[in-house]
mmCIF file with all atom_site columns, C-alpha atoms in Angstrom:
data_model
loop_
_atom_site.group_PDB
_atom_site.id
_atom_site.type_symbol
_atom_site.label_atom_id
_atom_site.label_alt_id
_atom_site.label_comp_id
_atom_site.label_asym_id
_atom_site.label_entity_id
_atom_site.label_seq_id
_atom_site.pdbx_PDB_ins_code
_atom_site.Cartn_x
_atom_site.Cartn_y
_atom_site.Cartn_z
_atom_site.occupancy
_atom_site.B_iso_or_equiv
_atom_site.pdbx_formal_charge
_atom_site.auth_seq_id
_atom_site.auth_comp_id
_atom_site.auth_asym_id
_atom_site.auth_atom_id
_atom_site.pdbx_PDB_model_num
ATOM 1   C CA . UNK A 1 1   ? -31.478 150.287 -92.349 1.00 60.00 ? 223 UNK A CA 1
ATOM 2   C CA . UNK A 1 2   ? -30.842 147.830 -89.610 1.00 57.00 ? 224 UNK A CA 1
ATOM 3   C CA . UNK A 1 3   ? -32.533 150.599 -86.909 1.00 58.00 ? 225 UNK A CA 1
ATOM 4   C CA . UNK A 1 4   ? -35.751 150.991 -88.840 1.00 59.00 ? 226 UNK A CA 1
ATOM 5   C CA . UNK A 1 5   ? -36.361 147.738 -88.991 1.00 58.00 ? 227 UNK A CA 1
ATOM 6   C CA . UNK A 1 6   ? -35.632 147.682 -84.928 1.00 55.00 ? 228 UNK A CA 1
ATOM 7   C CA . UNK A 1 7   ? -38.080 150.909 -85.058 1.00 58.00 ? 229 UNK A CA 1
ATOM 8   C CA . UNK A 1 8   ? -40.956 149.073 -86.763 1.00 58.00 ? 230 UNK A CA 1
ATOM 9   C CA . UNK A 1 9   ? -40.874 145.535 -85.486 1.00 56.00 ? 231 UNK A CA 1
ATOM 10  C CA . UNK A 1 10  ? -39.971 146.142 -81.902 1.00 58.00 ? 232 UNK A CA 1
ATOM 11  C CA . UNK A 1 11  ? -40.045 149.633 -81.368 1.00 67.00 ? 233 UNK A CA 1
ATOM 12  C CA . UNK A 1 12  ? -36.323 150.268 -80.944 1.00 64.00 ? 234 UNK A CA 1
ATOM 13  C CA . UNK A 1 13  ? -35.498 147.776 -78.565 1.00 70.00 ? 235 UNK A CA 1
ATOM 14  C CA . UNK A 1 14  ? -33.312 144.565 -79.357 1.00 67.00 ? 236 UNK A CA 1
ATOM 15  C CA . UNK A 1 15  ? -33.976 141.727 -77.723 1.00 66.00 ? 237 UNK A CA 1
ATOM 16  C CA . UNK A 1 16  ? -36.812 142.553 -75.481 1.00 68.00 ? 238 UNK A CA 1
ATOM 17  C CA . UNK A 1 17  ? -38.098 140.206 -72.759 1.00 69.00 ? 239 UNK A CA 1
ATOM 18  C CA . UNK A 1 18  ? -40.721 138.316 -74.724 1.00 72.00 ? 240 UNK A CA 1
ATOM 19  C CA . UNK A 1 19  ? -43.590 135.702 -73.566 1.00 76.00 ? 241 UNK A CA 1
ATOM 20  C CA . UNK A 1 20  ? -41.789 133.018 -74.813 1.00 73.00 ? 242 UNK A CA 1
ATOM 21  C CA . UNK A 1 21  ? -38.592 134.422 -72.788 1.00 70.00 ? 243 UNK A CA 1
ATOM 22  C CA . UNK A 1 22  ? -40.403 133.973 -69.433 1.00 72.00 ? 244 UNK A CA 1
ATOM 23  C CA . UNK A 1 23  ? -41.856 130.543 -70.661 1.00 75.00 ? 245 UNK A CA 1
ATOM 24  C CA . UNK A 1 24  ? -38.293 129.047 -70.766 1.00 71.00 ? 246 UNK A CA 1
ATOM 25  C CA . UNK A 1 25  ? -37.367 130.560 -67.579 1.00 71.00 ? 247 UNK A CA 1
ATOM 26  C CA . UNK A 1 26  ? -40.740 129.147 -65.820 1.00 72.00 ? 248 UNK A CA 1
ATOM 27  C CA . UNK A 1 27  ? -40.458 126.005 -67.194 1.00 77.00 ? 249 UNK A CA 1
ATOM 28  C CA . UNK A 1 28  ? -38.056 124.746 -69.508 1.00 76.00 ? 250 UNK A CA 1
ATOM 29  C CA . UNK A 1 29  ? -34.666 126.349 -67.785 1.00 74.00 ? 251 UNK A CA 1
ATOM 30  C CA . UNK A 1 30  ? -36.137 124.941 -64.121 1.00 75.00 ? 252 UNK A CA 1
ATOM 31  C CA . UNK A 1 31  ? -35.704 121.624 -65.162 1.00 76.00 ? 253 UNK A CA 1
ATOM 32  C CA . UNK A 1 32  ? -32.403 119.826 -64.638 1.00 76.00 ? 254 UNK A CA 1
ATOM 33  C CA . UNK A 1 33  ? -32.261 118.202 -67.877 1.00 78.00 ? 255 UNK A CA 1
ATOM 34  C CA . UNK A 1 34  ? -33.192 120.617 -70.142 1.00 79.00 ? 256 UNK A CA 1
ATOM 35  C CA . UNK A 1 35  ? -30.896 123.223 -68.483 1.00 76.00 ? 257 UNK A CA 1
ATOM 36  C CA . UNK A 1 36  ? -27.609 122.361 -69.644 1.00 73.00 ? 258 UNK A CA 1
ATOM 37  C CA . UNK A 1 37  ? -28.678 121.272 -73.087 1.00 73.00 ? 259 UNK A CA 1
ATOM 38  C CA . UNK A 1 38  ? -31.112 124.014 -74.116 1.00 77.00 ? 260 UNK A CA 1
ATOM 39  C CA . UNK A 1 39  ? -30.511 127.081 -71.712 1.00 73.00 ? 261 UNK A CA 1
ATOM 40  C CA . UNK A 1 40  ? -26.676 126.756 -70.824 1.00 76.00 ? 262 UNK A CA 1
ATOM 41  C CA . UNK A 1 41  ? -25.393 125.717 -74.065 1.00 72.00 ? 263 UNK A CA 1
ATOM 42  C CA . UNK A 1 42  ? -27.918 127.110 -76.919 1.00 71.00 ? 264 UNK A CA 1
ATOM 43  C CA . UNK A 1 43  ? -28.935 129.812 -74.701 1.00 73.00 ? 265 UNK A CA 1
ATOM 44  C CA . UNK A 1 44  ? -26.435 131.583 -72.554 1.00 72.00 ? 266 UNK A CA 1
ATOM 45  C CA . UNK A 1 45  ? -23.174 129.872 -73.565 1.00 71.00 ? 267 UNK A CA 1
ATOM 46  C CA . UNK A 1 46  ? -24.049 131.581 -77.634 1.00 70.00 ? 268 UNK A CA 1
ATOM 47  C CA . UNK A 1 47  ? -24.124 135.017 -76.420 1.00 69.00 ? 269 UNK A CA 1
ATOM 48  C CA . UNK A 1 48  ? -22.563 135.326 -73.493 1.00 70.00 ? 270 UNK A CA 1
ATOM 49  C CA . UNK A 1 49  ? -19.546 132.814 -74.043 1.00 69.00 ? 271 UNK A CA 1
ATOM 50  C CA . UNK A 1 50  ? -18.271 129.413 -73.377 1.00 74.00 ? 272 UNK A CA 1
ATOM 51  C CA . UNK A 1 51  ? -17.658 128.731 -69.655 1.00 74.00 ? 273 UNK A CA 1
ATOM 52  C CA . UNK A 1 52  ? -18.765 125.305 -68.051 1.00 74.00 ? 274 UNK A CA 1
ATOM 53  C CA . UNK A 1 53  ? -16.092 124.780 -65.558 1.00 75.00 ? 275 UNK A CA 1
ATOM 54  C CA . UNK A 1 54  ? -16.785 128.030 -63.619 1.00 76.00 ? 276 UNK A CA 1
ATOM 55  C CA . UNK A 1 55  ? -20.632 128.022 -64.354 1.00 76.00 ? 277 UNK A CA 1
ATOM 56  C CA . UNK A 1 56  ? -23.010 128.108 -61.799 1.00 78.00 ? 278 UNK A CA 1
ATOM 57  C CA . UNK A 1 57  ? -26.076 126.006 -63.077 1.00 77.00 ? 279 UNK A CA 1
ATOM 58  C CA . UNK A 1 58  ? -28.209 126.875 -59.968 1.00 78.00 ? 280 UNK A CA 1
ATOM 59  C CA . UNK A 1 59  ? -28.337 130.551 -61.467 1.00 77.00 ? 281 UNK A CA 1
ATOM 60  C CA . UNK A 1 60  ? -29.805 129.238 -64.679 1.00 76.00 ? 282 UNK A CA 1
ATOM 61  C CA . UNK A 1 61  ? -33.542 130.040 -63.500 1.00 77.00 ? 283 UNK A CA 1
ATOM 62  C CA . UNK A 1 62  ? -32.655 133.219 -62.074 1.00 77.00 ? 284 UNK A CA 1
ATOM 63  C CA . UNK A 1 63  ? -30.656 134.502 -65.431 1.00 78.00 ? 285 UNK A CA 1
ATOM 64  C CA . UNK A 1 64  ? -33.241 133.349 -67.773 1.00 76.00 ? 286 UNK A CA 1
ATOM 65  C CA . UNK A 1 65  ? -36.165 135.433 -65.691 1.00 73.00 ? 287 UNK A CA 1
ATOM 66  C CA . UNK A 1 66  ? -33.807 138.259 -66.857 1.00 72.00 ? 288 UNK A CA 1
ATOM 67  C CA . UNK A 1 67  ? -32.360 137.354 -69.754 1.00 71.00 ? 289 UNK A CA 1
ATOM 68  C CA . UNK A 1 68  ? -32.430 138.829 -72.812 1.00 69.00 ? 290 UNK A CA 1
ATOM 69  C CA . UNK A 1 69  ? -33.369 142.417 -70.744 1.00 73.00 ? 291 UNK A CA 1
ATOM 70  C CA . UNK A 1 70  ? -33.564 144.143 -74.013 1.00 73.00 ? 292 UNK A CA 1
ATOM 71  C CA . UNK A 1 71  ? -31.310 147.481 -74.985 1.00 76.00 ? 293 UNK A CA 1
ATOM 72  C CA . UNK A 1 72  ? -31.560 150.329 -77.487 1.00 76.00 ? 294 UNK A CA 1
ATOM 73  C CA . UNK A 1 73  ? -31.271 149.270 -80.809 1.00 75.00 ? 295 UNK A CA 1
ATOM 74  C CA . UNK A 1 74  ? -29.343 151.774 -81.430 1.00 81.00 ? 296 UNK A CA 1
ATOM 75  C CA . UNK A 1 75  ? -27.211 150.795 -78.493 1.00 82.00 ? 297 UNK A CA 1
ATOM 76  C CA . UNK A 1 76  ? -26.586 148.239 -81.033 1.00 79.00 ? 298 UNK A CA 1
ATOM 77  C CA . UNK A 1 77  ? -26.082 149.840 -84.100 1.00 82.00 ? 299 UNK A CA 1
ATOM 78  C CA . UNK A 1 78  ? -23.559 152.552 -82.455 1.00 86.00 ? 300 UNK A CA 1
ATOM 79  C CA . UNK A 1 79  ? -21.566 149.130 -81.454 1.00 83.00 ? 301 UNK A CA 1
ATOM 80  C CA . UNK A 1 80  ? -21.503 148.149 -84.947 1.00 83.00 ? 302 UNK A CA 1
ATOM 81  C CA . UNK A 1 81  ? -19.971 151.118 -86.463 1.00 87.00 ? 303 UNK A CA 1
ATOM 82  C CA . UNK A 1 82  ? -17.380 151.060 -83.979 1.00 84.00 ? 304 UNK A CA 1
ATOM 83  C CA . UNK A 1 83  ? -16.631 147.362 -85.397 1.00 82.00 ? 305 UNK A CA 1
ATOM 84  C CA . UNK A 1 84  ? -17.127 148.736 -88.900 1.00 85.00 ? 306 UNK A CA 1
ATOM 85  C CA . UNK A 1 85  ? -15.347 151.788 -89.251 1.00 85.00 ? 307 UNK A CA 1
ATOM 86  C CA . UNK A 1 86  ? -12.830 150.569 -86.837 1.00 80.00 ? 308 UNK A CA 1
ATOM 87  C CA . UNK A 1 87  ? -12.615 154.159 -84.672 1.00 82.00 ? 309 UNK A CA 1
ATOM 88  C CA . UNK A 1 88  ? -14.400 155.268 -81.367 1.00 87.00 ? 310 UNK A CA 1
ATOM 89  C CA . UNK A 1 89  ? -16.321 157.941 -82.115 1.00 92.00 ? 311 UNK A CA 1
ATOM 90  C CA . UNK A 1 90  ? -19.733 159.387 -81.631 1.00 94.00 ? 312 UNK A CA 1
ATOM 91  C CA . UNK A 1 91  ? -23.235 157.932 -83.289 1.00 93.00 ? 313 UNK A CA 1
ATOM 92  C CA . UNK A 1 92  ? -23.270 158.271 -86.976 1.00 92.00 ? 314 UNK A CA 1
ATOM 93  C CA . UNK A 1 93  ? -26.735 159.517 -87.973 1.00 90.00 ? 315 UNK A CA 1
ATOM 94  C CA . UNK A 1 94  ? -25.572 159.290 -91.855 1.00 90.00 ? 316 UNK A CA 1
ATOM 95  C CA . UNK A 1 95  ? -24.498 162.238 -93.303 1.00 93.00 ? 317 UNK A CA 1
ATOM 96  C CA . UNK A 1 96  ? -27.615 164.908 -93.416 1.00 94.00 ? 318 UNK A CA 1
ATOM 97  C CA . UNK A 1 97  ? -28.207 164.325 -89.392 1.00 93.00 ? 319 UNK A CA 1
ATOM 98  C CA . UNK A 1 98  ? -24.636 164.308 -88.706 1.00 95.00 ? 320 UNK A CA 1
ATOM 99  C CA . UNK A 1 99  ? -24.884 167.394 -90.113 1.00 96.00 ? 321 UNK A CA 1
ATOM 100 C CA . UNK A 1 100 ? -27.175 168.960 -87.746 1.00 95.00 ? 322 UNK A CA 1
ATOM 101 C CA . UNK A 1 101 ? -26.019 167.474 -84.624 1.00 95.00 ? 323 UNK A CA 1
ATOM 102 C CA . UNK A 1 102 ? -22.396 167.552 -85.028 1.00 96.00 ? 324 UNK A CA 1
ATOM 103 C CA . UNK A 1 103 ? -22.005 170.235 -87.904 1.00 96.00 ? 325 UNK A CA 1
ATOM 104 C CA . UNK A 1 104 ? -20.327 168.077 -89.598 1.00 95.00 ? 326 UNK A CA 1
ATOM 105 C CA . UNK A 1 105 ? -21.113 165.205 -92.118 1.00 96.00 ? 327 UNK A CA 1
ATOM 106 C CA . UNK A 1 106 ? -19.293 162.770 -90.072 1.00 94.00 ? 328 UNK A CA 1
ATOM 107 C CA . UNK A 1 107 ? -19.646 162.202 -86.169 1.00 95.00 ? 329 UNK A CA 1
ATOM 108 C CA . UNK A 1 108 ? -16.314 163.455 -84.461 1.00 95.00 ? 330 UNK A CA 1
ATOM 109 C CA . UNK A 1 109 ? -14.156 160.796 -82.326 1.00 92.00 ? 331 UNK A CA 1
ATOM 110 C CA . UNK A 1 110 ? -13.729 160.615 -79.234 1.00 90.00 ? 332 UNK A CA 1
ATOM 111 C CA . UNK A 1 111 ? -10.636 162.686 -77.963 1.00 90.00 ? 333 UNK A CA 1
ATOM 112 C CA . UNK A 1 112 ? -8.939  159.832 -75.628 1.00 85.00 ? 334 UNK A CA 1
ATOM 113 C CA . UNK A 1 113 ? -6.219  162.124 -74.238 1.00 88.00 ? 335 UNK A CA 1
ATOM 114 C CA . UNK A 1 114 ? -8.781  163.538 -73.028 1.00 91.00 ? 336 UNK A CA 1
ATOM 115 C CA . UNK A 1 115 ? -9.681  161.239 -70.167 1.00 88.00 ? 337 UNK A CA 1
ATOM 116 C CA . UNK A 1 116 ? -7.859  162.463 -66.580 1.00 92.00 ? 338 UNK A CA 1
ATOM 117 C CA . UNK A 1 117 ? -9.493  159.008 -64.269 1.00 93.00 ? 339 UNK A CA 1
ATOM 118 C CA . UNK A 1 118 ? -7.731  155.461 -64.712 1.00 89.00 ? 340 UNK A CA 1
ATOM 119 C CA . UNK A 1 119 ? -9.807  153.628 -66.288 1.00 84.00 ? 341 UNK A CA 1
ATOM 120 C CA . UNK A 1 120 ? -10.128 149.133 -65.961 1.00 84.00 ? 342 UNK A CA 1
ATOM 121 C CA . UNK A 1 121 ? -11.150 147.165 -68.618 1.00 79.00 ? 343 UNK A CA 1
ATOM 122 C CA . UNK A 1 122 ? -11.891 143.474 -67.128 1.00 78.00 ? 344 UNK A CA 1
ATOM 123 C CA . UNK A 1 123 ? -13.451 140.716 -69.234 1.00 76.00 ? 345 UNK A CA 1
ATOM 124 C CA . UNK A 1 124 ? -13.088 137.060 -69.182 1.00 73.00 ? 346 UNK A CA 1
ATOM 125 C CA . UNK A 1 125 ? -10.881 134.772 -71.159 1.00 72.00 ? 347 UNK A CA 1
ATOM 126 C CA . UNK A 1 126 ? -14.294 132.995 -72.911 1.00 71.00 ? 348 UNK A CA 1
ATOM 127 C CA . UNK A 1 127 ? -16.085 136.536 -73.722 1.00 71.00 ? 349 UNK A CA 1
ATOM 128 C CA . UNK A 1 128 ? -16.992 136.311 -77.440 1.00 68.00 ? 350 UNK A CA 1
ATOM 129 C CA . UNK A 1 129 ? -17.445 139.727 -77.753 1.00 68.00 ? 351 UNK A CA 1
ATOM 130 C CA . UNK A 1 130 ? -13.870 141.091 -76.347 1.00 71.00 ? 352 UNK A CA 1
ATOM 131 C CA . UNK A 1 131 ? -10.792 141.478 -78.577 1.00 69.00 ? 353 UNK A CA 1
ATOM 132 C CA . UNK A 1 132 ? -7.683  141.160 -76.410 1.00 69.00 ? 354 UNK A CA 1
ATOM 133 C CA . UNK A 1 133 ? -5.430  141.279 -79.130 1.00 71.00 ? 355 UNK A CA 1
ATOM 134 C CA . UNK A 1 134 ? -5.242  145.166 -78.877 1.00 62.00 ? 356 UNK A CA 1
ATOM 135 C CA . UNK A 1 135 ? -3.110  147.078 -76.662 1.00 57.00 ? 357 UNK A CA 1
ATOM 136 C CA . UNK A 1 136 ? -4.287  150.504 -75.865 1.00 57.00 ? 358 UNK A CA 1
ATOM 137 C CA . UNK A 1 137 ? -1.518  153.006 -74.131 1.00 54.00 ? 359 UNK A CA 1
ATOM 138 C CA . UNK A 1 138 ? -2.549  156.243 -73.953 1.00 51.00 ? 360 UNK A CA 1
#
């Protein structure tokens, strides 16, 4: 449900660079006093984490000419279910399109094992969307 109404309103994309997106960043986030409060903290800080010791406030124009670049919604949505049903596997069109792409009525996961290159996972001690409580050995 949460894609169509991505579909409709902004055809598919989530957060796309807006007008009022390249406002802030030509006039709002340029200004010393308004970057920290507004742009660092209610801004970048809420989505991107808490990190004002190691923050560079001179990139604050530069980030919020770019920021919010937009992705798939369904990007998005495919994130979600991996939060939701708690397993990596493929996009879950809901059961009649599974159906037809995977011949199944749920989308198959993904075969770790599988993977032959070493792969890194790096994120930062602040990032609000990684969950370094889990330990992965394959």
């Amino acid at each position: 449900m949460v894609t169509v109404v991505f579909q409709r309103m902004w055809k598919g994309m989530l957060m796309p660079q807006s007008g009022m997106q390249r406002f802030l960043a030509s006039t709002i986030c340029r200004e010393k006093i308004t970057q920290k409060m507004i742009c660092e903290k209610c801004i970048i800080f809420s989505v991107c984490g808490s990190d004002p010791y190691h923050f560079d406030t001179k990139l604050i124009p530069l980030i919020m000419g770019h920021f919010p670049a937009g992705t798939s919604s369904n990007l998005a949505a495919h994130f979600a279910q991996f939060i939701l049903k708690e397993s990596f596997g493929q996009y879950d069109y809901g059961r009649a399109l599974n159906l037809r792409h995977y011949n199944s009525t749920e989308p198959p996961t993904y075969n770790l094992k599988s993977i032959r290159v070493p792969i890194t996972l790096i994120y930062g001690e602040n990032d609000i969307l990684a969950d370094t409580t889990y330990n992965i050995i394959i």
